[in-house]
Amino acid sequence: MHRNEVVLAGRLSMEPAHRELPSGTLLTQWRLAVRRPGGGPGYQRSDAIECATFDDGVRDSVVGWRLDDLVEVEGALRRRWWRGGSRYEIEVRTARRLQPAPPRNRSRTGGSRAEAGPRDPGAGIESAAAGAGAGPDGPGAGAERDSRGAA
């Protein structure tokens, strides 16, 4: 039996953006920072995983999301191709915000978030990927790769 089901819970690291494809279809994309379980010193602690939807209902539910919101998505791992490249992403069927972003620390002079110090993008994540298989050529691998694994 073949199965392609993904459930992710993570912090929103890129706000949803909408764009129209040449076909006229509306695509909404965003990125989640998902903490890896376990690991040791020197290992990457979280993955940036691209998410996308063509579904109007999902698009409506992500409109109010902001950076650092804790969200959960369900969908399937897909590889989208276009002229000149491809990438893996989660094609989302359902999405919900679990917790709004914590208040940002800002100085009275309007300082930036960087002044608050470094942070773990996966902080506060209680669930992790189920079935996402984030290997060296999987989601969050950094540079996009072709079918041979070349960057």
Coordinates of N, CA, C and O in Angstrom, one line a residue:
M1 N 0.8 -1.2 0.0 CA 0.0 0.0 0.0 C 0.9 1.2 0.0 O 1.8 1.4 0.8
H2 N 0.6 2.2 -0.9 CA 1.3 3.4 -0.9 C 0.6 4.5 -0.1 O -0.6 4.5 0.0
R3 N 1.4 5.3 0.6 CA 0.8 6.3 1.5 C 1.6 7.6 1.5 O 2.8 7.5 1.6
N4 N 1.0 8.7 1.3 CA 1.7 10.0 1.3 C 0.9 11.0 2.2 O 0.1 11.7 1.7
E5 N 1.2 10.9 3.5 CA 0.5 11.8 4.4 C 1.5 12.5 5.3 O 2.4 11.8 5.8
V6 N 1.4 13.8 5.5 CA 2.3 14.5 6.3 C 1.5 15.4 7.2 O 0.5 16.0 6.9
V7 N 2.0 15.4 8.5 CA 1.4 16.3 9.5 C 2.6 17.0 10.1 O 3.5 16.4 10.6
L8 N 2.6 18.3 10.1 CA 3.6 19.2 10.6 C 3.1 20.2 11.6 O 2.0 20.7 11.3
A9 N 3.8 20.4 12.6 CA 3.5 21.6 13.5 C 4.8 22.3 13.7 O 5.8 21.7 14.0
G10 N 4.7 23.6 13.4 CA 6.0 24.4 13.5 C 5.6 25.9 13.6 O 4.5 26.3 13.5
R11 N 6.7 26.7 13.6 CA 6.5 28.2 13.6 C 6.6 28.7 12.2 O 7.4 28.2 11.4
L12 N 5.7 29.6 11.9 CA 5.7 30.2 10.6 C 6.9 31.1 10.4 O 7.2 32.0 11.2
S13 N 7.8 30.8 9.4 CA 9.0 31.5 9.2 C 9.0 32.3 8.0 O 9.9 33.1 7.7
M14 N 7.9 32.2 7.1 CA 7.7 33.1 6.0 C 6.2 33.2 5.9 O 5.4 32.2 5.8
E15 N 5.7 34.4 5.9 CA 4.2 34.7 5.9 C 3.7 34.2 4.5 O 4.4 34.2 3.5
P16 N 2.4 33.8 4.5 CA 1.8 33.3 3.3 C 1.8 34.4 2.2 O 1.6 35.6 2.5
A17 N 2.2 34.0 1.0 CA 2.2 34.9 -0.2 C 1.4 34.2 -1.3 O 1.5 33.0 -1.5
H18 N 0.6 35.0 -2.0 CA -0.3 34.6 -3.0 C 0.3 35.0 -4.4 O 0.8 36.1 -4.5
R19 N 0.2 34.1 -5.4 CA 0.6 34.5 -6.7 C -0.2 33.6 -7.7 O -0.6 32.5 -7.5
E20 N -0.4 34.3 -8.9 CA -1.1 33.6 -9.9 C -0.1 32.9 -10.9 O 0.8 33.6 -11.3
L21 N -0.3 31.7 -11.2 CA 0.5 30.9 -12.1 C 0.1 31.2 -13.5 O -1.0 31.7 -13.8
P22 N 1.0 30.9 -14.5 CA 0.7 31.2 -15.9 C -0.7 30.5 -16.3 O -1.3 31.0 -17.2
S23 N -1.0 29.4 -15.7 CA -2.3 28.8 -16.0 C -3.5 29.5 -15.5 O -4.6 29.2 -15.8
G24 N -3.3 30.5 -14.6 CA -4.4 31.3 -14.0 C -4.8 30.8 -12.6 O -5.6 31.4 -12.0
T25 N -4.2 29.7 -12.2 CA -4.4 29.1 -10.9 C -3.8 30.0 -9.8 O -2.6 30.4 -10.0
L26 N -4.4 30.2 -8.7 CA -3.9 30.9 -7.6 C -3.2 30.0 -6.6 O -3.7 29.0 -6.2
L27 N -1.9 30.3 -6.4 CA -1.1 29.5 -5.5 C -0.7 30.3 -4.2 O -0.3 31.5 -4.3
T28 N -0.8 29.7 -3.1 CA -0.4 30.3 -1.8 C 0.7 29.5 -1.2 O 0.6 28.3 -1.1
Q29 N 1.8 30.2 -0.8 CA 3.0 29.5 -0.3 C 3.4 30.2 1.0 O 3.3 31.4 1.2
W30 N 3.9 29.4 1.9 CA 4.5 29.8 3.2 C 5.6 28.8 3.6 O 5.7 27.8 3.0
R31 N 6.3 29.1 4.7 CA 7.3 28.3 5.2 C 7.2 28.1 6.7 O 6.9 29.0 7.4
L32 N 7.4 26.8 7.1 CA 7.4 26.5 8.5 C 8.8 26.1 9.0 O 9.5 25.4 8.3
A33 N 9.2 26.5 10.2 CA 10.4 26.0 10.9 C 9.9 24.9 11.8 O 9.1 25.2 12.7
V34 N 10.4 23.7 11.6 CA 10.0 22.5 12.3 C 11.2 21.9 13.0 O 12.2 21.6 12.4
R35 N 11.1 21.8 14.3 CA 12.2 21.3 15.1 C 12.4 19.8 14.9 O 11.4 19.1 14.8
R36 N 13.7 19.4 14.8 CA 14.0 18.0 14.6 C 14.0 17.3 16.0 O 14.5 18.0 17.0
P37 N 13.5 16.1 16.1 CA 13.6 15.4 17.4 C 15.1 15.0 17.7 O 15.8 14.7 16.8
G38 N 15.5 15.1 18.9 CA 16.8 14.6 19.4 C 17.9 15.4 18.7 O 17.9 16.6 18.6
G39 N 18.9 14.7 18.3 CA 20.1 15.3 17.7 C 21.2 15.6 18.7 O 20.9 15.4 19.9
G40 N 22.3 15.9 18.3 CA 23.4 16.1 19.2 C 24.1 17.4 18.9 O 23.7 18.2 18.0
P41 N 25.2 17.7 19.5 CA 26.0 18.9 19.2 C 26.4 19.0 17.8 O 26.8 18.0 17.2
G42 N 26.3 20.1 17.2 CA 26.7 20.3 15.8 C 25.7 19.9 14.8 O 25.9 20.0 13.6
Y43 N 24.5 19.4 15.2 CA 23.5 19.0 14.3 C 22.5 20.1 14.1 O 22.2 20.9 15.0
Q44 N 21.9 20.2 12.9 CA 20.9 21.2 12.6 C 19.7 20.9 13.5 O 19.3 19.7 13.6
R45 N 19.1 21.9 14.2 CA 18.1 21.7 15.1 C 16.7 21.8 14.6 O 15.7 21.4 15.2
S46 N 16.5 22.4 13.4 CA 15.2 22.5 12.8 C 15.3 22.6 11.3 O 16.4 22.8 10.7
D47 N 14.2 22.4 10.6 CA 14.2 22.4 9.1 C 13.2 23.5 8.7 O 12.1 23.6 9.3
A48 N 13.5 24.1 7.6 CA 12.6 25.1 7.0 C 11.9 24.3 5.9 O 12.5 23.8 5.0
I49 N 10.6 24.1 6.0 CA 9.8 23.3 5.1 C 8.8 24.2 4.4 O 8.0 24.9 5.0
E50 N 8.8 24.1 3.1 CA 8.0 24.9 2.2 C 6.6 24.3 2.2 O 6.5 23.0 2.1
C51 N 5.5 25.1 2.3 CA 4.2 24.6 2.2 C 3.5 25.4 1.1 O 3.8 26.6 0.8
A52 N 2.5 24.8 0.5 CA 1.7 25.4 -0.6 C 0.3 24.9 -0.6 O 0.1 23.7 -0.2
T53 N -0.6 25.7 -1.2 CA -2.0 25.2 -1.4 C -2.6 25.9 -2.6 O -2.2 27.0 -2.9
F54 N -3.5 25.1 -3.2 CA -4.3 25.7 -4.3 C -5.7 25.8 -3.8 O -6.6 26.3 -4.5
D55 N -6.0 25.3 -2.6 CA -7.3 25.2 -2.0 C -7.8 26.6 -1.5 O -7.1 27.2 -0.6
D56 N -9.0 27.1 -1.9 CA -9.5 28.3 -1.4 C -9.8 28.3 0.1 O -9.5 29.4 0.7
G57 N -10.3 27.2 0.6 CA -10.6 27.2 2.0 C -9.3 27.3 2.9 O -9.3 28.0 3.9
V58 N -8.3 26.6 2.5 CA -7.0 26.7 3.2 C -6.4 28.1 3.1 O -6.0 28.7 4.0
R59 N -6.5 28.7 1.9 CA -6.0 30.0 1.6 C -6.7 31.0 2.6 O -6.1 31.9 3.2
D60 N -8.0 30.9 2.7 CA -8.8 31.7 3.6 C -8.3 31.6 5.1 O -8.3 32.6 5.8
S61 N -7.9 30.4 5.5 CA -7.6 30.1 6.9 C -6.2 30.6 7.2 O -5.9 30.9 8.4
V62 N -5.3 30.8 6.2 CA -3.9 31.3 6.5 C -3.7 32.8 6.4 O -2.7 33.3 6.7
V63 N -4.8 33.5 5.9 CA -4.6 34.9 5.6 C -4.2 35.7 6.8 O -3.3 36.6 6.7
G64 N -4.6 35.4 8.0 CA -4.2 36.2 9.2 C -3.0 35.7 9.9 O -2.6 36.3 10.9
W65 N -2.3 34.7 9.4 CA -1.1 34.2 10.0 C 0.0 35.2 10.0 O 0.2 35.9 9.0
R66 N 0.8 35.2 11.1 CA 2.0 36.1 11.2 C 3.2 35.3 11.5 O 3.1 34.2 12.1
L67 N 4.4 35.9 11.3 CA 5.6 35.3 11.6 C 5.6 34.8 13.1 O 5.1 35.5 13.9
D68 N 6.1 33.6 13.3 CA 6.3 33.0 14.6 C 5.0 32.4 15.2 O 5.0 31.8 16.2
D69 N 3.8 32.5 14.4 CA 2.6 31.8 14.9 C 3.0 30.3 14.9 O 3.7 29.8 14.0
L70 N 2.4 29.6 15.9 CA 2.6 28.1 15.9 C 1.4 27.5 15.1 O 0.2 27.8 15.5
V71 N 1.7 26.8 14.1 CA 0.6 26.3 13.2 C 0.8 24.8 12.9 O 1.9 24.3 13.1
E72 N -0.3 24.2 12.5 CA -0.3 22.8 12.1 C -0.9 22.7 10.7 O -1.9 23.3 10.4
V73 N -0.2 21.9 9.9 CA -0.7 21.6 8.5 C -0.8 20.1 8.3 O 0.0 19.3 8.9
E74 N -1.7 19.7 7.4 CA -1.8 18.3 7.0 C -1.9 18.3 5.5 O -2.5 19.2 4.9
G75 N -1.2 17.4 4.9 CA -1.2 17.3 3.4 C -0.3 16.2 2.9 O -0.2 15.1 3.6
A76 N 0.3 16.4 1.8 CA 1.1 15.4 1.1 C 2.4 16.0 0.6 O 2.4 17.2 0.2
L77 N 3.5 15.2 0.6 CA 4.8 15.6 0.0 C 4.6 15.6 -1.5 O 4.2 14.6 -2.1
R78 N 5.0 16.7 -2.1 CA 4.9 16.8 -3.6 C 6.2 17.4 -4.1 O 6.9 18.1 -3.4
R79 N 6.6 17.0 -5.3 CA 7.7 17.6 -6.0 C 7.1 18.4 -7.2 O 6.5 17.8 -8.1
R80 N 7.2 19.7 -7.2 CA 6.7 20.6 -8.2 C 7.8 20.9 -9.2 O 8.9 21.3 -8.8
W81 N 7.5 20.8 -10.5 CA 8.4 21.1 -11.5 C 8.0 22.3 -12.3 O 6.8 22.6 -12.5
W82 N 9.0 23.0 -12.8 CA 8.7 24.2 -13.7 C 9.9 24.3 -14.6 O 11.0 23.6 -14.3
R83 N 9.9 25.1 -15.6 CA 11.0 25.3 -16.5 C 12.2 25.8 -15.7 O 12.1 26.8 -15.1
G84 N 13.2 25.0 -15.7 CA 14.5 25.4 -15.0 C 14.6 24.8 -13.6 O 15.6 25.1 -12.9
G85 N 13.7 24.1 -13.1 CA 13.9 23.6 -11.7 C 12.7 22.8 -11.1 O 11.7 22.6 -11.8
S86 N 12.9 22.4 -9.9 CA 11.8 21.7 -9.1 C 12.1 21.9 -7.7 O 13.2 22.3 -7.3
R87 N 11.2 21.6 -6.8 CA 11.4 21.6 -5.4 C 10.3 20.7 -4.7 O 9.2 20.5 -5.2
Y88 N 10.7 20.2 -3.5 CA 9.8 19.5 -2.7 C 9.1 20.5 -1.8 O 9.7 21.4 -1.3
E89 N 7.8 20.2 -1.6 CA 7.0 21.0 -0.6 C 5.8 20.2 -0.2 O 5.5 19.1 -0.7
I90 N 5.2 20.7 0.9 CA 4.0 20.0 1.4 C 2.8 20.7 0.7 O 2.6 21.9 0.8
E91 N 2.0 19.9 0.0 CA 0.7 20.5 -0.6 C -0.3 20.3 0.5 O -0.7 19.2 0.9
V92 N -0.8 21.4 1.1 CA -1.6 21.4 2.3 C -3.1 21.3 2.0 O -3.6 21.9 1.1
R93 N -3.7 20.3 2.7 CA -5.2 20.1 2.6 C -5.9 20.8 3.7 O -7.0 21.3 3.5
T94 N -5.3 20.8 4.9 CA -5.9 21.5 6.1 C -4.8 22.3 6.8 O -3.7 21.8 6.9
A95 N -5.2 23.4 7.4 CA -4.2 24.2 8.1 C -5.0 24.9 9.3 O -6.1 25.3 9.1
R96 N -4.3 25.0 10.4 CA -4.9 25.8 11.5 C -3.8 26.4 12.4 O -2.7 25.8 12.5
R97 N -4.1 27.5 13.0 CA -3.2 28.2 13.9 C -3.4 27.6 15.3 O -4.5 27.6 15.8
L98 N -2.4 27.1 15.9 CA -2.5 26.5 17.2 C -2.3 27.6 18.3 O -2.9 27.5 19.4
Q99 N -1.4 28.5 18.0 CA -1.1 29.6 19.0 C -0.5 30.8 18.3 O 0.3 30.7 17.4
P100 N -1.0 32.0 18.6 CA -0.4 33.2 18.0 C 1.0 33.4 18.4 O 1.4 32.9 19.4
A101 N 1.7 34.1 17.6 CA 3.1 34.5 17.9 C 3.2 35.2 19.2 O 2.4 36.0 19.6
P102 N 4.3 34.9 20.0 CA 4.5 35.6 21.3 C 4.8 37.1 21.0 O 5.3 37.4 19.9
P103 N 4.5 37.9 21.9 CA 4.7 39.4 21.7 C 6.2 39.6 21.4 O 7.1 38.9 22.0
R104 N 6.5 40.5 20.5 CA 7.9 40.8 20.2 C 8.5 41.8 21.2 O 7.8 42.8 21.5
N105 N 9.7 41.6 21.6 CA 10.4 42.6 22.4 C 11.0 43.7 21.6 O 11.8 43.5 20.7
R106 N 10.5 44.9 21.8 CA 11.0 46.1 21.0 C 11.4 47.2 22.0 O 10.8 47.4 23.0
S107 N 12.5 47.8 21.7 CA 12.9 48.9 22.5 C 12.0 50.2 22.2 O 11.3 50.2 21.3
R108 N 12.1 51.2 23.1 CA 11.3 52.4 22.9 C 11.8 53.1 21.7 O 11.0 53.9 21.1
T109 N 13.0 52.9 21.1 CA 13.4 53.5 19.9 C 13.1 52.8 18.7 O 13.5 53.1 17.6
G110 N 12.2 51.7 18.8 CA 11.8 51.0 17.7 C 12.8 50.0 17.2 O 12.9 49.8 16.0
G111 N 13.6 49.4 18.1 CA 14.6 48.5 17.7 C 14.1 47.3 17.0 O 12.9 47.0 17.0
S112 N 15.0 46.5 16.4 CA 14.6 45.4 15.6 C 14.5 44.1 16.5 O 15.0 44.1 17.6
R113 N 14.0 43.1 16.0 CA 13.9 41.8 16.7 C 15.3 41.3 17.0 O 15.5 40.6 18.0
A114 N 16.3 41.6 16.2 CA 17.7 41.1 16.4 C 18.2 41.6 17.8 O 19.0 40.9 18.4
E115 N 17.7 42.7 18.3 CA 18.1 43.2 19.6 C 17.7 42.3 20.7 O 18.2 42.3 21.8
A116 N 16.6 41.5 20.5 CA 16.1 40.6 21.5 C 17.0 39.4 21.7 O 16.8 38.6 22.6
G117 N 18.0 39.2 20.8 CA 18.9 38.1 21.0 C 18.6 36.9 20.1 O 17.5 36.9 19.5
P118 N 19.4 35.9 20.0 CA 19.1 34.8 19.1 C 18.0 34.0 19.6 O 17.7 33.9 20.8
R119 N 17.4 33.2 18.7 CA 16.3 32.3 19.1 C 16.3 31.1 18.3 O 16.9 31.1 17.2
D120 N 15.7 30.1 18.8 CA 15.6 28.8 18.1 C 14.3 28.9 17.3 O 13.2 29.1 17.9
P121 N 14.3 28.9 15.9 CA 13.1 29.0 15.2 C 12.0 28.0 15.5 O 10.9 28.1 15.2
G122 N 12.4 26.8 16.0 CA 11.5 25.8 16.4 C 11.0 25.8 17.8 O 10.4 24.9 18.3
A123 N 11.4 26.9 18.5 CA 11.0 27.0 20.0 C 9.5 26.9 20.1 O 8.8 27.5 19.4
G124 N 9.1 26.1 21.1 CA 7.7 26.0 21.4 C 7.0 24.9 20.6 O 5.8 24.7 20.8
I125 N 7.7 24.2 19.7 CA 7.0 23.2 18.9 C 6.9 22.0 19.7 O 7.9 21.4 20.2
E126 N 5.7 21.4 19.8 CA 5.4 20.3 20.6 C 5.2 19.0 19.7 O 5.4 17.9 20.2
S127 N 4.9 19.2 18.4 CA 4.8 18.1 17.5 C 5.8 18.2 16.4 O 6.4 19.3 16.2
A128 N 6.1 17.1 15.8 CA 7.1 17.2 14.7 C 6.5 16.5 13.5 O 5.4 16.1 13.5
A129 N 7.3 16.4 12.4 CA 6.9 15.8 11.2 C 6.5 14.4 11.4 O 7.2 13.7 12.1
A130 N 5.5 13.9 10.7 CA 5.1 12.5 10.7 C 5.2 12.1 9.2 O 4.3 12.5 8.5
G131 N 6.1 11.3 8.9 CA 6.2 10.8 7.5 C 6.8 11.8 6.5 O 6.7 11.5 5.3
A132 N 7.5 12.9 6.9 CA 8.0 13.8 6.0 C 9.3 13.4 5.4 O 9.6 13.8 4.3
G133 N 10.1 12.6 6.1 CA 11.3 12.0 5.6 C 12.3 13.1 5.2 O 12.7 13.2 4.0
A134 N 12.6 14.0 6.0 CA 13.5 15.2 5.7 C 15.0 14.7 5.6 O 15.8 15.0 6.4
G135 N 15.3 14.0 4.5 CA 16.7 13.6 4.3 C 17.5 14.6 3.6 O 17.0 15.8 3.4
P136 N 18.7 14.3 3.1 CA 19.6 15.3 2.5 C 19.0 15.9 1.3 O 19.3 17.0 1.0
D137 N 18.1 15.3 0.6 CA 17.5 15.9 -0.6 C 16.0 16.2 -0.4 O 15.3 16.5 -1.3
G138 N 15.5 16.1 0.9 CA 14.1 16.3 1.2 C 13.9 17.7 1.5 O 14.7 18.6 1.3
P139 N 12.7 18.0 2.0 CA 12.3 19.4 2.3 C 13.3 20.0 3.4 O 13.8 19.3 4.2
G140 N 13.5 21.3 3.2 CA 14.4 22.0 4.1 C 15.8 21.7 3.9 O 16.7 22.1 4.7
A141 N 16.2 21.1 2.8 CA 17.6 20.8 2.5 C 18.4 22.0 2.1 O 19.6 21.9 2.0
G142 N 17.8 23.2 2.0 CA 18.5 24.4 1.6 C 18.4 24.7 0.2 O 17.3 25.0 -0.3
A143 N 19.5 24.5 -0.6 CA 19.4 24.8 -2.0 C 18.5 23.8 -2.7 O 18.5 22.6 -2.4
E144 N 17.8 24.3 -3.8 CA 17.0 23.4 -4.6 C 18.0 22.5 -5.4 O 19.0 22.9 -5.8
R145 N 17.5 21.3 -5.6 CA 18.4 20.3 -6.3 C 17.6 19.7 -7.5 O 16.4 19.6 -7.5
D146 N 18.4 19.3 -8.5 CA 17.8 18.7 -9.6 C 17.6 17.2 -9.3 O 18.0 16.7 -8.3
S147 N 17.2 16.4 -10.3 CA 16.9 15.0 -10.1 C 18.2 14.2 -9.8 O 18.1 13.1 -9.2
R148 N 19.4 14.7 -10.1 CA 20.6 14.0 -9.8 C 21.1 14.4 -8.4 O 22.1 13.9 -7.9
G149 N 20.5 15.4 -7.7 CA 20.9 15.8 -6.4 C 21.9 17.0 -6.5 O 22.4 17.5 -5.5
A150 N 22.1 17.5 -7.7 CA 23.1 18.7 -7.9 C 22.4 19.9 -7.5 O 21.2 20.1 -7.8
A151 N 23.1 20.8 -6.9 CA 22.5 22.1 -6.5 C 22.4 23.0 -7.6 O 23.0 22.9 -8.6

